[in-house]
Coordinates of C-alpha atoms in Angstrom, one line a residue:
M314 CA -16.7 13.7 24.3
Q315 CA -14.2 16.0 25.8
S316 CA -12.1 18.1 23.5
T317 CA -9.4 19.1 25.9
P318 CA -9.0 16.4 28.6
A319 CA -6.6 16.7 31.5
R320 CA -3.5 15.0 30.3
P321 CA -1.6 12.7 32.7
R322 CA 2.1 13.4 33.3
Y323 CA 3.1 10.3 31.4
F324 CA 1.2 11.3 28.2
L325 CA 3.9 13.4 26.6
P326 CA 6.9 11.1 27.3
G327 CA 4.7 8.1 26.3
T328 CA 3.9 9.8 23.0
V329 CA 7.6 10.5 22.4
L330 CA 8.5 6.9 23.1
I331 CA 5.8 5.7 20.7
L332 CA 7.1 8.0 17.9
L333 CA 10.6 6.8 18.5
V334 CA 9.6 3.1 18.3
G335 CA 7.6 3.8 15.2
F336 CA 10.4 5.8 13.5
G337 CA 12.9 3.0 14.4
L338 CA 10.8 0.3 12.8
R339 CA 10.3 2.4 9.7
L340 CA 13.9 3.6 9.3
W341 CA 15.7 0.4 10.2
E342 CA 17.6 -0.8 7.0
L343 CA 15.3 1.3 4.9
G344 CA 17.8 1.7 2.1
T345 CA 18.9 -2.0 2.1
A346 CA 16.2 -3.6 -0.1
S347 CA 16.4 -2.9 -3.8
F348 CA 13.5 -1.1 -5.4
W349 CA 10.6 -3.3 -6.6
Y350 CA 8.7 -2.8 -9.8
D351 CA 6.3 -0.1 -8.6
E352 CA 9.1 1.8 -6.8
V353 CA 11.2 1.9 -10.0
L354 CA 8.2 3.6 -11.6
T355 CA 8.0 6.0 -8.6
E356 CA 11.7 6.9 -9.1
T357 CA 11.1 7.6 -12.8
R358 CA 8.3 9.9 -12.0
A359 CA 10.1 11.6 -9.1
Q360 CA 13.1 12.4 -11.2
A361 CA 11.2 13.6 -14.3
S362 CA 10.0 17.1 -14.8
L363 CA 6.6 17.9 -13.5
D364 CA 5.2 18.0 -17.0
R365 CA 6.7 14.7 -17.8
M366 CA 5.6 13.2 -14.5
V367 CA 2.0 14.2 -15.3
T368 CA 2.3 12.7 -18.8
L369 CA 3.6 9.4 -17.3
L370 CA 0.8 9.2 -14.8
L371 CA -1.9 9.9 -17.4
E372 CA -0.5 7.2 -19.5
A373 CA -0.5 4.7 -16.6
A374 CA -4.0 5.9 -15.5
N375 CA -3.9 4.1 -12.2
Q376 CA -2.5 6.8 -9.9
T377 CA -3.4 10.3 -8.9
P378 CA -0.6 12.9 -8.9
L379 CA -0.2 14.5 -5.4
Y380 CA 2.3 12.0 -3.9
F381 CA 4.5 11.9 -6.9
A382 CA 4.5 15.7 -7.2
S383 CA 5.5 16.0 -3.5
L384 CA 8.6 13.9 -4.1
H385 CA 10.0 16.8 -6.2
L386 CA 10.5 18.6 -2.9
F387 CA 13.0 15.9 -1.7
P388 CA 16.2 14.4 -2.9
T389 CA 15.5 11.0 -4.5
G390 CA 18.9 9.7 -5.6
N391 CA 18.9 6.3 -3.9
E392 CA 16.6 3.8 -2.1
L393 CA 16.9 5.5 1.3
L394 CA 16.2 9.0 0.0
L395 CA 13.3 8.0 -2.1
R396 CA 11.6 6.0 0.7
F397 CA 12.5 8.5 3.5
P398 CA 9.5 10.8 2.8
S399 CA 7.2 7.8 3.3
A400 CA 8.9 6.9 6.6
L401 CA 8.5 10.5 7.9
T402 CA 4.9 10.5 6.7
G403 CA 4.3 7.2 8.6
V404 CA 5.6 8.7 11.8
L405 CA 3.4 11.8 11.2
G406 CA 0.5 9.5 10.9
I407 CA 1.2 8.0 14.3
A408 CA 1.4 11.4 15.9
L409 CA -1.9 12.5 14.2
L410 CA -3.7 9.4 15.4
V411 CA -2.7 10.1 19.0
F412 CA -3.8 13.7 18.6
A413 CA -7.1 12.9 16.9
A414 CA -8.0 10.2 19.5
V415 CA -7.4 12.6 22.4
R416 CA -9.6 15.3 20.8
L417 CA -12.3 13.0 19.7
Y418 CA -12.6 10.7 22.7
G419 CA -11.1 12.7 25.5
D420 CA -9.2 9.6 26.6
C421 CA -5.4 9.8 26.8
D422 CA -5.0 6.1 27.5
L423 CA -7.0 5.2 24.4
A424 CA -4.9 7.6 22.3
L425 CA -1.6 6.2 23.6
L426 CA -2.9 2.6 23.0
A427 CA -4.0 3.5 19.4
G428 CA -0.7 5.2 18.7
T429 CA 1.3 2.2 20.0
L430 CA -0.8 -0.2 17.9
L431 CA -0.1 1.9 14.8
A432 CA 3.6 2.2 15.5
C433 CA 3.9 -1.6 15.7
N434 CA 1.4 -2.4 12.9
P435 CA 3.3 -4.3 10.1
Y436 CA 0.7 -3.2 7.4
H437 CA 1.5 0.5 8.2
I438 CA 5.2 -0.2 8.6
W439 CA 5.4 -1.7 5.0
A440 CA 3.5 1.3 3.7
S441 CA 5.9 3.6 5.4
R442 CA 8.9 1.7 4.1
A443 CA 7.9 1.9 0.4
A444 CA 8.2 4.7 -2.1
R445 CA 4.5 4.6 -2.7
P446 CA 1.6 6.9 -1.7
Y447 CA -0.1 4.8 1.0
A448 CA 1.5 6.3 4.1
L449 CA 0.4 9.7 2.7
L450 CA -3.1 8.4 2.1
F451 CA -3.3 7.4 5.8
V452 CA -2.5 10.9 6.9
F453 CA -5.0 12.7 4.7
A454 CA -7.7 10.1 5.3
L455 CA -7.2 10.5 9.1
L456 CA -7.2 14.3 8.8
S457 CA -10.4 14.4 6.6
S458 CA -12.1 12.0 9.1
Y459 CA -11.0 14.1 12.0
F460 CA -12.3 17.4 10.6
F461 CA -15.5 15.8 9.6
L462 CA -16.1 14.5 13.1
L463 CA -15.3 17.9 14.6
L464 CA -18.0 19.4 12.2
L465 CA -20.4 16.6 13.2
R466 CA -20.2 17.5 16.8
G467 CA -20.8 21.2 16.1
E468 CA -17.3 22.7 15.9
R469 CA -18.1 24.4 12.6
S470 CA -15.7 27.3 12.5
R471 CA -14.3 28.5 9.2
A472 CA -10.9 27.0 10.0
T473 CA -12.5 23.6 10.6
W474 CA -14.4 23.7 7.2
I475 CA -11.2 24.8 5.4
G476 CA -9.3 21.9 7.1
F477 CA -12.0 19.5 6.0
V478 CA -12.0 20.7 2.4
L479 CA -8.2 20.8 2.0
S480 CA -7.6 17.4 3.7
S481 CA -10.3 15.8 1.6
M482 CA -9.0 17.4 -1.5
A483 CA -5.5 16.1 -0.8
A484 CA -6.8 12.6 0.0
Y485 CA -8.7 12.4 -3.4
L486 CA -5.5 13.6 -5.2
T487 CA -3.4 10.9 -3.4
H488 CA -5.4 7.8 -4.2
Y489 CA -8.7 6.9 -5.9
Y490 CA -9.7 4.7 -2.9
A491 CA -10.0 7.9 -0.9
A492 CA -13.5 7.8 -2.3
G493 CA -14.2 5.6 0.7
L494 CA -14.3 8.8 2.9
P495 CA -17.4 10.5 1.4
L496 CA -19.0 7.1 1.1
A497 CA -18.7 6.5 4.9
Q498 CA -19.7 10.1 5.7
Y499 CA -22.8 9.8 3.5
A500 CA -23.7 6.5 5.1
L501 CA -23.5 8.1 8.5
F502 CA -25.9 10.9 7.3
A503 CA -28.6 8.3 6.7
F504 CA -28.8 7.8 10.4
I505 CA -28.4 11.4 11.6
L506 CA -30.0 13.4 8.8
R507 CA -33.0 14.5 10.9
G508 CA -32.1 17.8 12.4
N509 CA -28.9 18.0 10.4
R510 CA -30.2 18.9 6.9
G511 CA -28.4 22.3 6.9
F512 CA -25.2 20.6 7.8
F513 CA -25.7 18.0 5.1
R514 CA -26.2 20.6 2.4
R515 CA -23.0 22.4 3.5
W516 CA -21.2 19.1 3.5
L517 CA -22.3 18.4 0.0
V518 CA -21.0 21.8 -1.1
A519 CA -17.7 21.2 0.7
Q520 CA -17.3 17.8 -1.0
F521 CA -18.0 19.3 -4.4
V522 CA -15.2 21.9 -3.8
A523 CA -12.8 19.2 -2.5
A524 CA -13.5 17.0 -5.6
I525 CA -12.8 19.7 -8.2
P526 CA -9.1 18.9 -8.6
V527 CA -9.6 15.2 -8.9
M528 CA -12.5 15.7 -11.3
I529 CA -10.1 17.8 -13.5
W530 CA -7.6 14.9 -13.3
V531 CA -10.3 12.4 -14.3
Y532 CA -11.3 14.7 -17.2
K533 CA -7.7 14.7 -18.4
L534 CA -7.6 10.9 -18.2
A535 CA -10.7 10.7 -20.3
Q536 CA -8.9 12.7 -23.0
Q537 CA -6.2 10.0 -23.4
P538 CA -6.4 8.1 -26.7
T539 CA -6.0 4.8 -24.8
I540 CA -6.1 3.9 -21.1
A541 CA -4.3 0.8 -19.9
L542 CA -4.8 0.6 -16.2
G543 CA -2.2 -2.1 -15.6
I544 CA -4.4 -3.9 -13.1
S545 CA -5.3 -7.0 -15.0
W546 CA -3.2 -9.0 -12.4
I547 CA -5.7 -8.4 -9.6
P548 CA -7.7 -11.6 -8.8
R549 CA -11.4 -11.7 -8.0
P550 CA -11.8 -11.9 -4.2
G551 CA -13.7 -14.5 -2.2
L552 CA -15.2 -14.2 1.2
D553 CA -12.0 -15.5 2.8
D554 CA -10.1 -12.5 1.3
I555 CA -12.0 -10.2 3.7
L556 CA -10.6 -12.2 6.7
I557 CA -7.1 -12.1 5.2
T558 CA -7.4 -8.4 4.6
L559 CA -8.2 -7.8 8.3
W560 CA -5.4 -10.2 9.3
N561 CA -3.0 -8.2 7.1
M562 CA -4.2 -4.8 8.5
T563 CA -3.8 -5.9 12.1
L564 CA -0.7 -8.2 12.2
G565 CA 0.6 -8.4 8.6
Y566 CA 0.2 -11.3 6.2
D567 CA 2.9 -13.2 4.5
G568 CA 1.2 -16.5 3.9
S569 CA 2.5 -18.2 7.1
L570 CA 0.8 -18.6 10.5
P571 CA 3.4 -18.8 13.3
W572 CA 2.0 -19.4 16.8
Y573 CA 2.4 -15.8 18.0
V574 CA 0.4 -14.5 15.0
L575 CA -2.3 -17.0 15.7
I576 CA -2.6 -15.6 19.3
G577 CA -2.4 -12.1 18.0
L578 CA -5.2 -12.7 15.6
A579 CA -7.4 -14.0 18.4
A580 CA -6.7 -10.9 20.4
A581 CA -7.3 -8.5 17.5
G582 CA -10.4 -10.3 16.4
I583 CA -11.9 -10.0 19.9
G584 CA -11.3 -6.2 19.9
L585 CA -12.5 -5.7 16.3
V586 CA -15.7 -7.8 16.6
I587 CA -16.7 -6.1 19.9
G588 CA -15.8 -2.7 18.5
L589 CA -18.0 -3.2 15.4
Y590 CA -20.9 -4.4 17.6
V591 CA -20.6 -1.6 20.1
A592 CA -20.3 1.0 17.3
F593 CA -23.6 -0.1 15.8
R594 CA -25.4 -0.7 19.1
D595 CA -24.4 2.8 20.4
R596 CA -24.9 4.6 17.1
A597 CA -27.3 7.1 18.5
T598 CA -25.0 8.2 21.3
D599 CA -21.5 7.6 20.0
R600 CA -21.3 9.0 16.5
V601 CA -17.5 9.0 16.4
T602 CA -17.3 5.3 16.8
F603 CA -20.2 4.8 14.4
Y604 CA -18.3 6.7 11.8
W605 CA -15.4 4.3 12.1
F606 CA -17.8 1.5 11.7
W607 CA -18.9 2.9 8.3
L608 CA -15.4 3.9 7.3
L609 CA -14.4 0.2 7.6
V610 CA -17.6 -1.5 6.4
G611 CA -18.5 0.8 3.6
P612 CA -15.4 0.8 1.4
L613 CA -14.6 -2.9 2.2
V614 CA -18.1 -4.1 1.2
V615 CA -18.3 -1.8 -1.9
A616 CA -14.8 -2.9 -3.1
F617 CA -15.6 -6.5 -2.5
I618 CA -18.9 -6.4 -4.4
G619 CA -17.4 -4.3 -7.2
S620 CA -14.5 -6.7 -7.6
Q621 CA -16.9 -9.5 -8.5
F622 CA -17.3 -7.6 -11.8
R623 CA -14.0 -5.8 -12.2
P624 CA -11.4 -6.9 -9.6
L625 CA -9.9 -4.0 -7.8
Y626 CA -9.4 -5.6 -4.4
V627 CA -5.9 -5.0 -3.2
D628 CA -5.1 -4.6 0.5
R629 CA -2.7 -1.7 0.2
Y630 CA -5.6 0.3 -1.4
F631 CA -7.5 0.0 1.9
M632 CA -5.1 2.2 3.9
V633 CA -7.9 4.7 3.9
F634 CA -9.7 2.8 6.6
L635 CA -6.8 1.7 8.8
P636 CA -7.6 4.4 11.4
A637 CA -11.0 2.8 11.8
V638 CA -9.5 -0.7 12.2
I639 CA -7.1 0.6 15.0
L640 CA -9.7 2.6 16.9
L641 CA -12.4 0.0 16.7
M642 CA -10.1 -2.6 18.2
V643 CA -9.2 -0.3 21.1
V644 CA -12.9 0.6 21.7
G645 CA -13.8 -3.1 21.6
W646 CA -11.1 -4.0 24.2
Q647 CA -12.3 -1.1 26.4
R648 CA -15.8 -2.5 26.5
L649 CA -14.8 -5.9 27.8
P650 CA -16.5 -6.8 31.0
R651 CA -13.1 -7.1 32.7
R652 CA -10.9 -4.2 31.8
A653 CA -7.9 -6.1 33.2
W654 CA -7.9 -8.1 29.9
L655 CA -7.2 -4.9 27.9
P656 CA -3.4 -4.6 28.5
A657 CA -2.9 -8.3 27.8
L658 CA -4.9 -8.3 24.5
A659 CA -3.3 -5.1 23.3
G660 CA 0.1 -6.3 24.3
V661 CA -0.3 -9.5 22.4
V662 CA -1.2 -7.6 19.2
M663 CA 1.6 -5.1 19.6
L664 CA 4.2 -7.8 20.2
A665 CA 3.0 -10.1 17.5
G666 CA 2.9 -7.2 15.0
A667 CA 6.3 -5.9 15.9
T668 CA 7.8 -9.4 16.0
N669 CA 6.4 -10.1 12.5
A670 CA 7.9 -6.9 11.2
V671 CA 11.3 -7.3 12.8
I672 CA 11.6 -11.0 11.6
T673 CA 10.6 -10.1 8.1
I674 CA 13.1 -7.2 7.8
D675 CA 15.9 -9.2 9.5
H676 CA 15.4 -12.2 7.2
G677 CA 15.3 -10.0 4.1
E678 CA 11.7 -11.0 3.3
D679 CA 10.8 -7.3 3.0
V680 CA 12.8 -7.4 -0.3
K681 CA 9.9 -7.9 -2.7
E682 CA 12.1 -8.0 -5.9
D683 CA 15.8 -8.4 -5.5
W684 CA 17.0 -6.7 -8.7
R685 CA 20.3 -5.8 -7.1
R686 CA 21.4 -9.4 -6.3
A687 CA 20.1 -10.6 -9.7
A688 CA 22.1 -7.9 -11.5
V689 CA 25.3 -8.7 -9.5
Y690 CA 24.9 -12.4 -10.3
V691 CA 24.5 -11.8 -14.1
A692 CA 27.4 -9.3 -14.1
H693 CA 29.7 -11.9 -12.4
E694 CA 28.7 -14.9 -14.6
Q695 CA 28.2 -13.3 -18.0
Q696 CA 30.4 -14.1 -21.0
P697 CA 31.2 -11.8 -24.0
G698 CA 28.3 -11.8 -26.5
D699 CA 25.7 -12.7 -23.9
V700 CA 22.3 -11.1 -24.0
V701 CA 19.8 -10.2 -21.2
V702 CA 16.2 -10.8 -22.0
T703 CA 13.1 -9.6 -20.1
E704 CA 9.4 -9.8 -20.8
T705 CA 8.7 -6.1 -21.0
P706 CA 10.5 -2.8 -21.3
V707 CA 9.6 -1.9 -17.7
T708 CA 11.1 -5.1 -16.3
L709 CA 14.2 -4.4 -18.3
M710 CA 14.3 -0.9 -16.8
C711 CA 14.1 -2.5 -13.3
F712 CA 17.1 -4.7 -14.1
L713 CA 19.1 -1.9 -15.7
R714 CA 18.6 0.1 -12.5
Y715 CA 21.2 -2.1 -10.9
F716 CA 23.1 -3.4 -14.0
D717 CA 25.8 -1.2 -15.5
D718 CA 27.6 -3.6 -17.8
P719 CA 27.1 -2.6 -21.5
I720 CA 26.2 -6.1 -22.9
A721 CA 23.4 -6.3 -25.4
R722 CA 19.9 -6.3 -24.1
T723 CA 16.5 -6.9 -25.6
W724 CA 13.0 -8.0 -24.5
L725 CA 10.7 -10.6 -26.0
V726 CA 7.8 -9.4 -28.1
D727 CA 7.4 -12.2 -30.5
G728 CA 9.7 -14.9 -31.9
P729 CA 10.9 -13.4 -35.2
A730 CA 11.5 -9.9 -33.7
F731 CA 13.5 -11.5 -30.9
A732 CA 15.6 -13.6 -33.3
H733 CA 16.3 -10.5 -35.5
E734 CA 17.5 -8.5 -32.5
L735 CA 19.8 -11.2 -31.2
G736 CA 21.7 -12.0 -34.3
P737 CA 24.1 -14.9 -35.1
S738 CA 26.9 -14.0 -32.6
V739 CA 24.8 -14.7 -29.5
R740 CA 25.6 -18.0 -27.7
Q741 CA 23.9 -17.4 -24.3
V742 CA 20.7 -15.7 -23.3
W743 CA 20.1 -14.5 -19.7
V744 CA 16.4 -14.5 -19.1
V745 CA 15.5 -12.3 -16.1
Y746 CA 11.9 -13.3 -15.2
R747 CA 9.8 -11.3 -12.8
N748 CA 7.5 -13.3 -10.6
L749 CA 4.0 -12.8 -12.0
N750 CA 2.4 -14.7 -9.0
E751 CA 0.9 -11.4 -7.8
D752 CA -1.0 -11.3 -4.5
G753 CA -3.4 -8.7 -3.4
H754 CA -2.5 -9.3 0.3
R755 CA 1.3 -9.8 0.7
Q756 CA 3.3 -6.6 1.1
G757 CA 6.8 -8.3 1.1
V758 CA 8.2 -11.2 -1.0
L759 CA 5.7 -13.1 -3.0
A760 CA 5.2 -16.8 -3.1
D761 CA 7.5 -18.6 -5.6
S762 CA 6.4 -19.0 -9.2
D763 CA 7.8 -21.1 -12.1
P764 CA 8.5 -19.2 -15.3
L765 CA 8.0 -22.3 -17.3
E766 CA 4.4 -22.6 -16.1
S767 CA 3.4 -19.1 -16.8
D768 CA 1.3 -17.9 -19.7
T769 CA 3.6 -15.4 -21.3
T770 CA 5.6 -15.0 -24.5
T771 CA 8.9 -15.5 -22.5
A772 CA 7.5 -18.6 -20.9
D773 CA 6.5 -20.0 -24.3
W774 CA 10.1 -19.5 -25.5
L775 CA 11.6 -21.0 -22.4
R776 CA 9.4 -24.1 -22.7
A777 CA 10.6 -24.5 -26.3
H778 CA 14.2 -24.3 -25.0
R779 CA 13.7 -26.3 -21.9
D780 CA 16.6 -28.7 -22.7
Q781 CA 19.0 -25.8 -23.4
I782 CA 18.6 -24.2 -19.9
V783 CA 22.1 -24.3 -18.4
S784 CA 21.4 -22.8 -15.0
R785 CA 18.6 -21.3 -12.9
R786 CA 18.9 -19.1 -9.9
E787 CA 16.1 -17.8 -7.7
F788 CA 16.0 -14.4 -6.0
N789 CA 13.2 -12.7 -4.2
G790 CA 10.5 -12.1 -6.8
L791 CA 12.8 -13.0 -9.7
T792 CA 14.2 -16.0 -11.5
V793 CA 17.3 -15.8 -13.6
L794 CA 17.8 -18.5 -16.3
L795 CA 20.8 -19.0 -18.6
V796 CA 19.9 -20.6 -22.0
N797 CA 22.4 -21.9 -24.4
V798 CA 21.4 -20.8 -28.0
E799 CA 24.7 -21.3 -29.8
G800 CA 24.1 -21.5 -33.5
E801 CA 20.4 -20.9 -33.3
F802 CA 20.4 -17.5 -34.8
A803 CA 23.0 -18.2 -37.5
G804 CA 20.7 -17.1 -40.2
T805 CA 19.8 -13.7 -38.7
A806 CA 21.6 -10.4 -38.7
N807 CA 21.5 -7.4 -36.4

């Protein structure tokens, strides 16, 4: 492996072009889509004081604090501003992948190809267009892997150790699934420990130091009187979910299979399968690629097996091993007997991925939950005395983010409390129902769901009032139903 290859004249302009394409795909109509459920929570945490933000995260218990704390450095007043840090971080991730590939492989063409694949990768594009921590997780996961691989090949200066510790620390504070990094590194040591025991001991010390902040965070979580993770919606995965995950991470998954995606999947599969095979076959001579093997296989297998007991299998959590997916594909294509196939296969994956992303954004299917249009619809159609009902306080908060009219609002807890809050003057109830048909794979709009078929308090009430439903409108991720309840609450009082 060369650390400073001679760079061809096209390398710098090629890199700039890749970054411009990546930035364009991440910035295009970035502020158009209304926030979805998780982004509303992000906004709440970003606009709270740091103390209040920590309290909110500890109460939720399913996020680590670094990303949300970093948002306090940026303006966050609207959709574009809150998402813009993720878009910038996504472009930074592309630049870092190009840089790391050059340093680790000494191959500028490989680096440009990897950067182009990431720039056009729908999975990374969605992460970079959402006010969530996953684009930042990619950056820190890549940096931690990069510094580890430098240490592995003998570049063990103080600066490299510090870079490794700080990037690992930041990754652990960005998302719990960053635990896949030391898992892959430990797995690699099982094959190279002979003659590297001193390095292994220093690595253990570095990992302990890097883990101190997140261990403090976990200790604070353990002090909470109750911990409600809010992850009960995650389904138990089957073997087919692994294939869908890899599909999602290479070309983006939305439940459909257009012809160009089918061709792209074949091209991506060829590269990934050969890359995994070559990585294991050449494990003694190519430790860099063997590390990518473990960074992909280790976390994926552990998450899959663990999710058979407590489901935690969600594609966006796997951002930690996206660098491995990209680089293994490229290495696989490079090892084909006929190198002439490489541009064609890579081009198919790039074009299929970019097309998938552009069509999704252009058709508005990146709008996961269209609270804005739902709120505008209710505001236009409401009558004096109408009430807006949601299932939970958080879904009510999402609706009120885009609804300014001061009509009465409530949410269903149980029948008697609901009736008491409504009172006798209410004639119509607007039920704003969030799609509970969650999917661990789809990043954009979810598959349709029927509120009357759900197992919730609101669904029970709707079924009891099925004949009184006056109208029903569908929006991305939402259903708005108007129910006539005139005279029903005549015996109650506010």
